[in-house]
Short mmCIF file of C-alpha atoms in Angstrom, two decimals:
data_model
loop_
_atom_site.label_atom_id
_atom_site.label_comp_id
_atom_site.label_asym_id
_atom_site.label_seq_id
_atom_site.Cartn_x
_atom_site.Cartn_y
_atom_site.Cartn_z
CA UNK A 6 -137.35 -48.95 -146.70
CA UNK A 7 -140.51 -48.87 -145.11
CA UNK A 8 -140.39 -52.28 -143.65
CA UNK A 9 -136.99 -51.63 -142.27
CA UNK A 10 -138.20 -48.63 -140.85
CA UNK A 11 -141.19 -50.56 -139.13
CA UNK A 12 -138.96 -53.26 -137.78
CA UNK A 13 -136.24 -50.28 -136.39
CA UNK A 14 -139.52 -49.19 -134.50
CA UNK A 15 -140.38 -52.13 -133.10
CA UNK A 16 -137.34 -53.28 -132.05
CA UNK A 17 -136.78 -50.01 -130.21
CA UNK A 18 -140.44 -50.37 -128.26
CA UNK A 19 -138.53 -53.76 -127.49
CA UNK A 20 -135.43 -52.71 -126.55
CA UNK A 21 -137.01 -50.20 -124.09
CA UNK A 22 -139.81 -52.58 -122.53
CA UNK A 23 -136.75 -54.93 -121.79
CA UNK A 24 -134.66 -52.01 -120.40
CA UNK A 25 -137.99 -50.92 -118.42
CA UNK A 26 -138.96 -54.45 -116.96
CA UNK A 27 -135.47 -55.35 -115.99
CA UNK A 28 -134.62 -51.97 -114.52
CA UNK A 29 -137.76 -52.45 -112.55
CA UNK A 30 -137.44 -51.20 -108.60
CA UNK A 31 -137.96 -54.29 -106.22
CA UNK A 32 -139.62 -54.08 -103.26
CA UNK A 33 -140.69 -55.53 -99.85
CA UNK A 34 -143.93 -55.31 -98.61
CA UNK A 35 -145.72 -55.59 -95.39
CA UNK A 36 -146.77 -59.08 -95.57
CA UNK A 37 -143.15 -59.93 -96.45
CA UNK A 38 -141.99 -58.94 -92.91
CA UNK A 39 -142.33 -61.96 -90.31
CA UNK A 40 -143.44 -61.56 -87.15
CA UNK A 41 -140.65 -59.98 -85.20
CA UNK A 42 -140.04 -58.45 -81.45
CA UNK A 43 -137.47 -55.29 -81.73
CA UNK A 44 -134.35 -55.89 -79.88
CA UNK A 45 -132.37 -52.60 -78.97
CA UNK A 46 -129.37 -53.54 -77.92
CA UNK A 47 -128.99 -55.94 -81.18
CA UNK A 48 -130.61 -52.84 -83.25
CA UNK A 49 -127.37 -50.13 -80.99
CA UNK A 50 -124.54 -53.20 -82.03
CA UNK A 51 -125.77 -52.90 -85.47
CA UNK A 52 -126.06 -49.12 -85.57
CA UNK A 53 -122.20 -49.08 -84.58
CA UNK A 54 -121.11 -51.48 -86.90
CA UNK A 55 -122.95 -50.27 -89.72
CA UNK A 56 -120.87 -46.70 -88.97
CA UNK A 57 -124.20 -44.72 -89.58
CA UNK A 58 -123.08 -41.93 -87.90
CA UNK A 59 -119.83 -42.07 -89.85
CA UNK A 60 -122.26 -40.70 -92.79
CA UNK A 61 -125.42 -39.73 -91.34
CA UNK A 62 -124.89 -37.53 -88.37
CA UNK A 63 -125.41 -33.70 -88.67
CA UNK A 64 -123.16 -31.12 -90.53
CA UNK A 65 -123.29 -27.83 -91.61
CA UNK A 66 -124.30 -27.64 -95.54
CA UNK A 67 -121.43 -25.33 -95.71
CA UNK A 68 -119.08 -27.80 -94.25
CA UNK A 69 -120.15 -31.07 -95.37
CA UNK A 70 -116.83 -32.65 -94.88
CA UNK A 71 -116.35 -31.26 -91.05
CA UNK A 72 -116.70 -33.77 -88.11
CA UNK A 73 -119.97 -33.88 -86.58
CA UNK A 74 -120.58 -33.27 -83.06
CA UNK A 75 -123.61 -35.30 -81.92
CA UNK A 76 -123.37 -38.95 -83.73
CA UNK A 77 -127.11 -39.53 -82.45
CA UNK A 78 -128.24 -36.67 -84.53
CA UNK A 79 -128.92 -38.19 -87.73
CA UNK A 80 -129.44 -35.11 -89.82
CA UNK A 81 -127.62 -35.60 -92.45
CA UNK A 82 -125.20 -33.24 -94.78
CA UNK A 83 -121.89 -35.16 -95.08
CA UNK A 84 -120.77 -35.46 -98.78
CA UNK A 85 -119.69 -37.96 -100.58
CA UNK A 86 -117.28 -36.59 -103.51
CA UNK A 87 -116.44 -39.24 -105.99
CA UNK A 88 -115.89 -39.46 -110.06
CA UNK A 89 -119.76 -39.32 -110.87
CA UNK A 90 -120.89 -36.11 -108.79
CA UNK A 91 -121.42 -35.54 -105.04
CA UNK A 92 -124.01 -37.24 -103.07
CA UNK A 93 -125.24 -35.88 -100.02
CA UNK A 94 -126.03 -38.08 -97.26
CA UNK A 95 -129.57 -37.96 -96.51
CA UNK A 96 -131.56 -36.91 -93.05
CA UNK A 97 -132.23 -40.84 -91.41
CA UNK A 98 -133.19 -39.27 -88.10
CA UNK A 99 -136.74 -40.10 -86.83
CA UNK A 100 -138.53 -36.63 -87.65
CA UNK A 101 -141.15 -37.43 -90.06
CA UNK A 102 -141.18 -34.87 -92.27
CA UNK A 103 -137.15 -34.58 -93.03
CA UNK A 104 -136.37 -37.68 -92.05
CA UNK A 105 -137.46 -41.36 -91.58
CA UNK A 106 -139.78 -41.06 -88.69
CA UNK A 107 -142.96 -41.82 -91.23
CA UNK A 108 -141.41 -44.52 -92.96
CA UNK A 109 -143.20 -47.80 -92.83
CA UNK A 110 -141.16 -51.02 -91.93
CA UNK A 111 -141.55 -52.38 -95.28
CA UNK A 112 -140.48 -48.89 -96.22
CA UNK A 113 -137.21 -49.07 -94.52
CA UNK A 114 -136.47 -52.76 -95.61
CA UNK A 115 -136.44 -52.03 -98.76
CA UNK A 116 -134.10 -49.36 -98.33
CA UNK A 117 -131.48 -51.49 -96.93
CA UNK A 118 -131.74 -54.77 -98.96
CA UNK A 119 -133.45 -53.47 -102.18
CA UNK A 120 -131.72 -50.63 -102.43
CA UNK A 121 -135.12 -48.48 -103.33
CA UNK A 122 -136.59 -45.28 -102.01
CA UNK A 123 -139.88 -44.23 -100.19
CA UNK A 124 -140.85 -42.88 -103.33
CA UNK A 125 -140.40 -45.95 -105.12
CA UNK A 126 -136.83 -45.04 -107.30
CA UNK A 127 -133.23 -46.66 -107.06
CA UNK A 128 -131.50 -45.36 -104.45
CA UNK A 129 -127.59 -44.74 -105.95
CA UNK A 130 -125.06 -47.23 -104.44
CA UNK A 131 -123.16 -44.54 -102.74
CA UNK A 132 -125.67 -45.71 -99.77
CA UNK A 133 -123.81 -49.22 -99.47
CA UNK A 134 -127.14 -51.58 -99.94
CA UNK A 135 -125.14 -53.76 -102.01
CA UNK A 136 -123.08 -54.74 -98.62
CA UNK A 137 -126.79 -54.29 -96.27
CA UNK A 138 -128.63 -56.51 -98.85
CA UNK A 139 -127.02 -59.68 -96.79
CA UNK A 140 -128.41 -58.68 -93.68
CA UNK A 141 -131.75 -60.88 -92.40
CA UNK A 142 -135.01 -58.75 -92.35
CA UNK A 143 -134.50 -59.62 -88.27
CA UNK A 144 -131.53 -57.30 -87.70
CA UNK A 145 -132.68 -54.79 -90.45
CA UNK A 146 -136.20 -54.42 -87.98
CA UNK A 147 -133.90 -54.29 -84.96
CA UNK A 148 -132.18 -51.17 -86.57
CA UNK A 149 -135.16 -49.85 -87.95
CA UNK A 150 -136.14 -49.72 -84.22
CA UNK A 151 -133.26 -48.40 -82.45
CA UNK A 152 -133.12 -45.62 -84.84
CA UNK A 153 -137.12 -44.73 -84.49
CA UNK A 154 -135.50 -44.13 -80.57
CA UNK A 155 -133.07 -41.11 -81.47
CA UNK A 156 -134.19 -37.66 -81.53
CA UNK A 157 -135.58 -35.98 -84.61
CA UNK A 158 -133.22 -33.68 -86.57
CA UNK A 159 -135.63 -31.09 -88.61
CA UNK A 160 -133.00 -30.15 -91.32
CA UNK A 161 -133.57 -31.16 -95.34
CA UNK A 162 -131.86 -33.20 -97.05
CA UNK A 163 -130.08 -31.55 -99.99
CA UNK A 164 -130.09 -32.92 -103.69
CA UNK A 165 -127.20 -34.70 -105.04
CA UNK A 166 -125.07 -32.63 -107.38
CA UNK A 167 -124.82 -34.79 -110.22
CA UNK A 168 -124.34 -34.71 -114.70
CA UNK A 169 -126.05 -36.54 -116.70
CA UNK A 170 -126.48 -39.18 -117.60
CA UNK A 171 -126.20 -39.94 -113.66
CA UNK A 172 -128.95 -37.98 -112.79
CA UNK A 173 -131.16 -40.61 -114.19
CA UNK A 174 -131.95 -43.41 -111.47
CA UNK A 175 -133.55 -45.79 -113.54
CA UNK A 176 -130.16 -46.60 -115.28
CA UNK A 177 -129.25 -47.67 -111.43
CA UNK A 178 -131.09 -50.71 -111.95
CA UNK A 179 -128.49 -52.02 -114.58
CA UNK A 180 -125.78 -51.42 -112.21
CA UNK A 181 -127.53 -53.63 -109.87
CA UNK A 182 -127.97 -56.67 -112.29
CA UNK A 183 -124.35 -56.13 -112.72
CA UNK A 184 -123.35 -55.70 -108.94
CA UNK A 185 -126.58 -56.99 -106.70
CA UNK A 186 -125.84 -61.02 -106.20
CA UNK A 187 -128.99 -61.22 -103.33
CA UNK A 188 -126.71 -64.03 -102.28
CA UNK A 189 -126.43 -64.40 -98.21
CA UNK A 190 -124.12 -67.31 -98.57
CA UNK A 191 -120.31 -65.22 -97.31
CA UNK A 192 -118.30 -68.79 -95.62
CA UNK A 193 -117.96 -72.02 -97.26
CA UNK A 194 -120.39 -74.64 -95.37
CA UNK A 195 -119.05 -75.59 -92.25
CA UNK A 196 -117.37 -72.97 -91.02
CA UNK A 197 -117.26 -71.91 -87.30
CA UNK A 198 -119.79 -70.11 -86.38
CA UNK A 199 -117.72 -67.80 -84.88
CA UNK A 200 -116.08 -67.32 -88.87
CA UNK A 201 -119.95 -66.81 -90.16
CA UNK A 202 -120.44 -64.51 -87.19
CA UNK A 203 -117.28 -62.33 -88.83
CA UNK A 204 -117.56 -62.86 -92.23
CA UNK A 205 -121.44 -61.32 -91.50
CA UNK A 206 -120.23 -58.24 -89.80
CA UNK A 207 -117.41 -57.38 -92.47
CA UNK A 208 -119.60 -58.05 -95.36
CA UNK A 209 -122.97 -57.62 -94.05
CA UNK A 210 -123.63 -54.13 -91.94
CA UNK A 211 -120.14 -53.84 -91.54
CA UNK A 212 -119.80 -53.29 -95.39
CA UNK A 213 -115.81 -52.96 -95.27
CA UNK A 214 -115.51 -53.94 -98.90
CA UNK A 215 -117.27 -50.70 -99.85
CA UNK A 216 -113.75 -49.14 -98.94
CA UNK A 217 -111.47 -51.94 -99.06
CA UNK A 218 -112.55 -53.25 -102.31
CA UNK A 219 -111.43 -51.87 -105.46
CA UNK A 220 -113.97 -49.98 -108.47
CA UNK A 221 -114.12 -50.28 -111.87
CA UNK A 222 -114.95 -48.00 -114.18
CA UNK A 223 -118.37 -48.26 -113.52
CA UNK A 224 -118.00 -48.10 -109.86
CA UNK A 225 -118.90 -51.65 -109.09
CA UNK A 226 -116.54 -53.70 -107.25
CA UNK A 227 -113.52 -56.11 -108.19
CA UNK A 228 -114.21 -59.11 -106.74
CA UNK A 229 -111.24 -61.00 -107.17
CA UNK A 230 -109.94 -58.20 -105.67
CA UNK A 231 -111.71 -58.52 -102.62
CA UNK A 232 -110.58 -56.51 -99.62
CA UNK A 233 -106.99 -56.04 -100.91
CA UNK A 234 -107.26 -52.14 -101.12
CA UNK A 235 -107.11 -49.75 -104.03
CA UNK A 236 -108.02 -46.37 -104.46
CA UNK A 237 -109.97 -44.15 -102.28
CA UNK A 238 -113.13 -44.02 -103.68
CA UNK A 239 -113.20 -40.39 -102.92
CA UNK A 240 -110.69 -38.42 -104.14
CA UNK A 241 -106.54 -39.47 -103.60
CA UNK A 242 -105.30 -41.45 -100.66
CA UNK A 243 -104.92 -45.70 -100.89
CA UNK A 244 -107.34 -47.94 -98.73
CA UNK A 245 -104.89 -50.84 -97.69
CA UNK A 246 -105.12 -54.13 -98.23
CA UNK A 247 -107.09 -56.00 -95.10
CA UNK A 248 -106.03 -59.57 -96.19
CA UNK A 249 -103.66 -61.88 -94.97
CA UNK A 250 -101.59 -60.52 -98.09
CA UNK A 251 -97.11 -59.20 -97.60
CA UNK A 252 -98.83 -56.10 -98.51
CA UNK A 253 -101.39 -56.84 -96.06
CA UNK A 254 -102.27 -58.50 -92.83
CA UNK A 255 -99.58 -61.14 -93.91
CA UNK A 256 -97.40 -60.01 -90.46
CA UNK A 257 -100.47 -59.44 -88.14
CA UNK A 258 -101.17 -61.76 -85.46
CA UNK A 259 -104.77 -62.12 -84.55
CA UNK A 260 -104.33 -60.23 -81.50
CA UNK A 261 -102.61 -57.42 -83.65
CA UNK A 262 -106.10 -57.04 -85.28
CA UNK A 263 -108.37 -57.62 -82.93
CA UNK A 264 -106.06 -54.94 -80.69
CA UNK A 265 -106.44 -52.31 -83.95
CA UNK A 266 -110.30 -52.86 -83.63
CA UNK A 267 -110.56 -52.33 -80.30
CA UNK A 268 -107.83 -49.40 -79.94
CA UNK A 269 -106.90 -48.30 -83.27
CA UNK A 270 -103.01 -49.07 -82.20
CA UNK A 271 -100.92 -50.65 -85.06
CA UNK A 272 -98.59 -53.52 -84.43
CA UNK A 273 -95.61 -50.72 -84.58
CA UNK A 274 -97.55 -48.99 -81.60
CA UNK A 275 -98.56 -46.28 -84.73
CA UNK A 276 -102.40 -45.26 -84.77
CA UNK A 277 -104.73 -45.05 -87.20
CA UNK A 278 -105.64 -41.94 -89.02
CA UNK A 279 -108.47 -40.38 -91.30
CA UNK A 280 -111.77 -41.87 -91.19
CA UNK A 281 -110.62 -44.85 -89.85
CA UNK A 282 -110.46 -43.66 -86.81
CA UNK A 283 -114.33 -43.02 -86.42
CA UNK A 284 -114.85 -46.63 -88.23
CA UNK A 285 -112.60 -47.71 -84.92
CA UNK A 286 -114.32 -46.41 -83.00
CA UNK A 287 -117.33 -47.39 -83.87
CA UNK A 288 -116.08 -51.24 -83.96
CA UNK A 289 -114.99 -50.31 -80.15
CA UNK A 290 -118.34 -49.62 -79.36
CA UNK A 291 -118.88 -53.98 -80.13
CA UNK A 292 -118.95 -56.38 -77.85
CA UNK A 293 -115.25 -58.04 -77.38
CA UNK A 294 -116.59 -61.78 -79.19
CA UNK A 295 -117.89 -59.40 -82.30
CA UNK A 296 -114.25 -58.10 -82.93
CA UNK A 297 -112.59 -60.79 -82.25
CA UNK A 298 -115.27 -62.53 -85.00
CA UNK A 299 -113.72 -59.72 -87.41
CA UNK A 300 -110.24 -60.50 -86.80
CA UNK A 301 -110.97 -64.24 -87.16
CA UNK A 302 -112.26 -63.64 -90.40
CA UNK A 303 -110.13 -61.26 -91.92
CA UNK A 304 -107.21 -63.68 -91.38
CA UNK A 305 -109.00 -66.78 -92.89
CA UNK A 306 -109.48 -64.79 -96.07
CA UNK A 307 -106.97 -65.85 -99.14
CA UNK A 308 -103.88 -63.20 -99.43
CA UNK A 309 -104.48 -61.08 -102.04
CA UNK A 310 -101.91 -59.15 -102.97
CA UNK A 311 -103.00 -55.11 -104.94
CA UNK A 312 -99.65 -53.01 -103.65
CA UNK A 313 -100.40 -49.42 -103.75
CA UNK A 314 -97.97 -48.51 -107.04
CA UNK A 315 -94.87 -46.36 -106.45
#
């Protein structure tokens, strides 16, 4: 009884040394970074396309589902509400103490592609790194810069309200062995680079299969299902399909889509509604070759059909 006892022991002191070296936070540091001259207007395209403002800009705590009024003030308090608790968004504005403004390059990078905190703990995948961890350390500097250029918001950042067991970060770090590929590869080789140039902005910064892409139970996504719609990941509603499926894109012309980017008019001269419309117009905000770069891609993709049941 003893022995078994012993080897129960050790086995656990195993079992958690494997659990605590593989859930292990990855990180960037300085000398990782090459040597790299902000550009703005590259750091502005990719600020729009990411939809930052879609999540990050201001709201009252009270209201954290109301429309914000300035989308340069990054203050945070929007709310996520989804089956494992509510996150609130965080303060990315560039005051120091409530925001980003003291954050180190390296700091920020690993934010975006490692999906880890200043402070060294997962970040939860309701901040869509999984999507961002395709994006070059190049473009993630350019956006580092053109946020350090918007005015400070001085308003905290509230907790997320979550139960436990979700409360514990370090369990994020088996959802991203599970969900975290650190694969930049999104065309098959020799594609256009106009196709590489969409595929990068719908799976990269654009991260549209954060939406479009259907969860499982552990909120990670389908990927044979990929971009054919599913459930709203907060709350009711259906995200529709966005490939070239009959319950799809199967009818759209590439001018139809690249016309819904640019306007938000539907082929049947309907509009889009609910927070697509920001998302549209952010993607208006592109230049003309970067939506029509989307559009290209999204109709090369294979139809997958996901019908919203009856």
């Amino acid at each position: 009884m003893r022995r078994w006892l012993i080897r129960l022991v050790l086995l656990a002191i195993a079992g958690a040394a494997g659990f605590w070296f593989l859930t292990m936070p990855r990180v960037i540091t300085a000398t990782d970074l090459p040597q790299h001259t902000a550009d703005l207007i590259n750091g502005e395209r990719l600020f729009n396309i990411g939809g930052c403002a879609s999540c990050h800009a201001s709201r009252q705590p009270a209201a954290c589902t109301a429309k914000a009024v300035d989308r340069l003030n990054l203050g945070g308090g929007h709310c996520l509400k989804t089956p494992f608790g509510t996150f609130n968004v965080p303060n990315i504005s560039s005051d120091k103490l409530h925001g980003i403004g003291a954050w180190t390059d390296a700091e920020f990078a690993t934010a975006m592609l490692k999906g880890v905190g200043r402070d060294g703990s997962h970040l939860y995948p309701s901040f869509p790194y999984a999507s961002y961890q395709r994006m070059p350390l190049p473009d993630v500097l350019d956006l580092r810069a053109y946020l350090a250029t918007l005015p400070a918001a001085p308003q905290a950042s509230l907790a997320h309200d979550l139960p436990l067991p979700f409360q514990l970060r370090r369990g994020v770090g088996l959802w991203k062995l599970l969900y975290i590929d650190d694969s930049t590869r999104l065309t098959t080789p020799g594609a256009s680079a106009e196709l590489q140039r969409g595929a990068y902005l719908v799976n990269g910064p654009g991260h549209c299969g954060e939406c479009h892409t259907p969860r499982d139970p552990l909120g990670g996504p389908q990927r044979s299902l990929h971009l054919a719609g599913g459930p709203a990941p907060e709350g009711s509603g259906w995200i529709p399909n966005i490939t070239p499926a009959k319950d799809g894109l199967a009818s759209w012309s590439l001018d139809d889509v690249e016309r819904l980017l640019t306007t938000g008019m539907l082929p049947d001269f309907d509009s889009l509604g609910g927070s697509m419309v920001e998302v549209q117009q952010n993607l208006a905000r592109l230049p003309p070759e970067d939506r029509r770069a989307i559009a290209l891609y999204l109709k090369s993709l294979p139809p997958i059909t996901n019908a919203k049941p009856k």
